[in-house]
Amino acid sequence: MAKISRSAPILTVSVAAELAGMHPQTVRQYDRLGLVVAGRTRGGGRRYSLNDVDKLIEIQRLSQDEGINLSGISRILQLQAEVERLNEQRIRLEKQLDRVRQLGEFMRDELEAQSRRDRRVFAASASGDVTMAERMDLLRRALRHQATSRSNQDVVIWNPRDIVLLPDE
């Protein structure tokens, strides 16, 4: 069975009025006042949705039970629509904020990884052996350990941050 959207304008004036428990002329009057705006068929006939019926019921409740005039009801409906629009906007903004936070975390992680790579230091012995460490103190420790097993102690230390790239000519 096909599911029909609550916002689909499929109900005639008489059916919408029957569902809302009011006279069809009252529904037409509310349409003229802009309280519930009907969809139109190609021939110009009014069509209402289930959401419109809910709105008609709310208008009747506000009018009969609360004693609010149609002008007041119109303002209440405008404010309710504004609240709904603002809630939808808030939800969109919260989703955007979550995406921005995720990107911020990703960027922070990438910057930390790049910073770790930039702090690396290297040492090359005269025989061509290369030793890499995350920090200078760790490199010194590794070199001291290696020095006990080698007779040649010539070492060149290199830090990637010290590289200067010259422009191509």
GROMACS .gro file of C-alpha atoms in nm:
model
  169
    1MET     CA    1   0.000   0.000   0.000
    2ALA     CA    2   0.134   0.344  -0.094
    3LYS     CA    3   0.208   0.583   0.188
    4ILE     CA    4   0.062   0.932   0.148
    5SER     CA    5   0.249   1.233   0.281
    6ARG     CA    6   0.072   1.438   0.547
    7SER     CA    7   0.156   1.749   0.344
    8ALA     CA    8   0.004   1.620   0.016
    9PRO     CA    9  -0.295   1.840  -0.084
   10ILE     CA   10  -0.548   1.567  -0.165
   11LEU     CA   11  -0.861   1.649   0.039
   12THR     CA   12  -1.154   1.849  -0.095
   13VAL     CA   13  -1.306   2.129   0.112
   14SER     CA   14  -1.595   1.911   0.226
   15VAL     CA   15  -1.368   1.623   0.333
   16ALA     CA   16  -1.126   1.855   0.517
   17ALA     CA   17  -1.420   2.025   0.689
   18GLU     CA   18  -1.568   1.691   0.791
   19LEU     CA   19  -1.235   1.572   0.934
   20ALA     CA   20  -1.188   1.901   1.123
   21GLY     CA   21  -1.545   1.899   1.251
   22MET     CA   22  -1.654   2.229   1.092
   23HIS     CA   23  -1.865   2.362   0.808
   24PRO     CA   24  -1.704   2.379   0.460
   25GLN     CA   25  -1.788   2.751   0.442
   26THR     CA   26  -1.578   2.807   0.757
   27VAL     CA   27  -1.285   2.631   0.590
   28ARG     CA   28  -1.324   2.855   0.283
   29GLN     CA   29  -1.336   3.163   0.508
   30TYR     CA   30  -1.015   3.057   0.685
   31ASP     CA   31  -0.856   3.009   0.341
   32ARG     CA   32  -0.961   3.362   0.233
   33LEU     CA   33  -0.813   3.502   0.555
   34GLY     CA   34  -0.488   3.312   0.496
   35LEU     CA   35  -0.512   3.103   0.812
   36VAL     CA   36  -0.505   2.778   0.613
   37VAL     CA   37  -0.402   2.814   0.250
   38ALA     CA   38  -0.528   2.539   0.023
   39GLY     CA   39  -0.343   2.390  -0.267
   40ARG     CA   40  -0.521   2.428  -0.599
   41THR     CA   41  -0.604   2.185  -0.874
   42ARG     CA   42  -0.556   2.282  -1.238
   43GLY     CA   43  -0.923   2.368  -1.247
   44GLY     CA   44  -0.891   2.596  -0.942
   45GLY     CA   45  -1.050   2.365  -0.685
   46ARG     CA   46  -0.920   2.376  -0.330
   47ARG     CA   47  -0.723   2.078  -0.194
   48TYR     CA   48  -0.614   2.038   0.167
   49SER     CA   49  -0.356   1.814   0.331
   50LEU     CA   50  -0.376   1.625   0.658
   51ASN     CA   51  -0.144   1.891   0.804
   52ASP     CA   52  -0.401   2.152   0.698
   53VAL     CA   53  -0.673   1.954   0.879
   54ASP     CA   54  -0.457   1.955   1.194
   55LYS     CA   55  -0.422   2.331   1.156
   56LEU     CA   56  -0.800   2.371   1.113
   57ILE     CA   57  -0.856   2.174   1.433
   58GLU     CA   58  -0.604   2.394   1.617
   59ILE     CA   59  -0.770   2.711   1.484
   60GLN     CA   60  -1.108   2.587   1.604
   61ARG     CA   61  -0.963   2.499   1.947
   62LEU     CA   62  -0.800   2.840   1.986
   63SER     CA   63  -1.117   3.015   1.875
   64GLN     CA   64  -1.377   2.818   2.069
   65ASP     CA   65  -1.189   2.689   2.375
   66GLU     CA   66  -0.944   2.975   2.429
   67GLY     CA   67  -1.162   3.260   2.302
   68ILE     CA   68  -0.892   3.401   2.074
   69ASN     CA   69  -1.006   3.608   1.776
   70LEU     CA   70  -0.896   3.527   1.421
   71SER     CA   71  -0.639   3.806   1.417
   72GLY     CA   72  -0.479   3.662   1.731
   73ILE     CA   73  -0.490   3.312   1.585
   74SER     CA   74  -0.320   3.439   1.271
   75ARG     CA   75  -0.038   3.587   1.482
   76ILE     CA   76  -0.006   3.265   1.685
   77LEU     CA   77   0.023   3.061   1.364
   78GLN     CA   78   0.286   3.302   1.227
   79LEU     CA   79   0.487   3.271   1.547
   80GLN     CA   80   0.456   2.891   1.546
   81ALA     CA   81   0.580   2.883   1.186
   82GLU     CA   82   0.871   3.110   1.282
   83VAL     CA   83   0.961   2.886   1.576
   84GLU     CA   84   0.953   2.582   1.346
   85ARG     CA   85   1.172   2.759   1.088
   86LEU     CA   86   1.420   2.863   1.360
   87ASN     CA   87   1.433   2.509   1.499
   88GLU     CA   88   1.508   2.373   1.152
   89GLN     CA   89   1.779   2.638   1.112
   90ARG     CA   90   1.921   2.548   1.456
   91ILE     CA   91   1.937   2.181   1.355
   92ARG     CA   92   2.116   2.272   1.029
   93LEU     CA   93   2.361   2.493   1.218
   94GLU     CA   94   2.428   2.222   1.477
   95LYS     CA   95   2.508   1.978   1.196
   96GLN     CA   96   2.741   2.235   1.038
   97LEU     CA   97   2.905   2.297   1.375
   98ASP     CA   98   2.961   1.923   1.418
   99ARG     CA   99   3.125   1.909   1.074
  100VAL     CA  100   3.344   2.209   1.160
  101ARG     CA  101   3.445   2.045   1.490
  102GLN     CA  102   3.533   1.723   1.310
  103LEU     CA  103   3.739   1.915   1.057
  104GLY     CA  104   3.907   2.104   1.342
  105GLU     CA  105   3.999   1.778   1.512
  106PHE     CA  106   4.130   1.640   1.185
  107MET     CA  107   4.337   1.956   1.125
  108ARG     CA  108   4.473   1.946   1.481
  109ASP     CA  109   4.575   1.581   1.438
  110GLU     CA  110   4.740   1.657   1.104
  111LEU     CA  111   4.927   1.955   1.249
  112GLU     CA  112   5.045   1.746   1.544
  113ALA     CA  113   5.166   1.474   1.308
  114GLN     CA  114   5.344   1.732   1.092
  115SER     CA  115   5.499   1.887   1.403
  116ARG     CA  116   5.629   1.544   1.509
  117ARG     CA  117   5.774   1.493   1.162
  118ASP     CA  118   5.934   1.839   1.173
  119ARG     CA  119   6.102   1.766   1.508
  120ARG     CA  120   6.274   1.453   1.379
  121VAL     CA  121   6.651   1.466   1.363
  122PHE     CA  122   6.888   1.245   1.170
  123ALA     CA  123   7.252   1.149   1.208
  124ALA     CA  124   7.470   0.999   0.934
  125SER     CA  125   7.797   0.826   1.004
  126ALA     CA  126   8.096   0.833   0.773
  127SER     CA  127   8.004   0.480   0.661
  128GLY     CA  128   7.657   0.599   0.550
  129ASP     CA  129   7.452   0.459   0.839
  130VAL     CA  130   7.157   0.688   0.915
  131THR     CA  131   6.993   0.712   1.255
  132MET     CA  132   6.659   0.889   1.303
  133ALA     CA  133   6.498   1.002   1.630
  134GLU     CA  134   6.193   1.204   1.726
  135ARG     CA  135   6.397   1.449   1.936
  136MET     CA  136   6.758   1.554   1.973
  137ASP     CA  137   6.796   1.401   2.320
  138LEU     CA  138   6.676   1.065   2.188
  139LEU     CA  139   6.920   1.087   1.898
  140ARG     CA  140   7.210   1.159   2.137
  141ARG     CA  141   7.115   0.855   2.343
  142ALA     CA  142   7.100   0.634   2.032
  143LEU     CA  143   7.435   0.767   1.910
  144ARG     CA  144   7.600   0.703   2.247
  145HIS     CA  145   7.474   0.348   2.237
  146GLN     CA  146   7.604   0.303   1.880
  147ALA     CA  147   7.937   0.467   1.966
  148THR     CA  148   8.021   0.188   2.209
  149SER     CA  149   8.001  -0.064   1.924
  150ARG     CA  150   8.193   0.144   1.660
  151SER     CA  151   8.546   0.259   1.632
  152ASN     CA  152   8.472   0.553   1.395
  153GLN     CA  153   8.286   0.832   1.575
  154ASP     CA  154   8.241   1.088   1.291
  155VAL     CA  155   7.873   1.186   1.273
  156VAL     CA  156   7.676   1.455   1.085
  157ILE     CA  157   7.348   1.567   1.244
  158TRP     CA  158   7.068   1.689   1.021
  159ASN     CA  159   6.736   1.848   1.116
  160PRO     CA  160   6.472   1.883   0.839
  161ARG     CA  161   6.367   2.227   0.972
  162ASP     CA  162   6.706   2.365   0.871
  163ILE     CA  163   6.649   2.299   0.500
  164VAL     CA  164   6.614   2.605   0.278
  165LEU     CA  165   6.461   2.543  -0.062
  166LEU     CA  166   6.598   2.764  -0.337
  167PRO     CA  167   6.362   2.875  -0.612
  168ASP     CA  168   6.402   2.715  -0.956
  169GLU     CA  169   6.560   2.943  -1.211
   0.00000   0.00000   0.00000
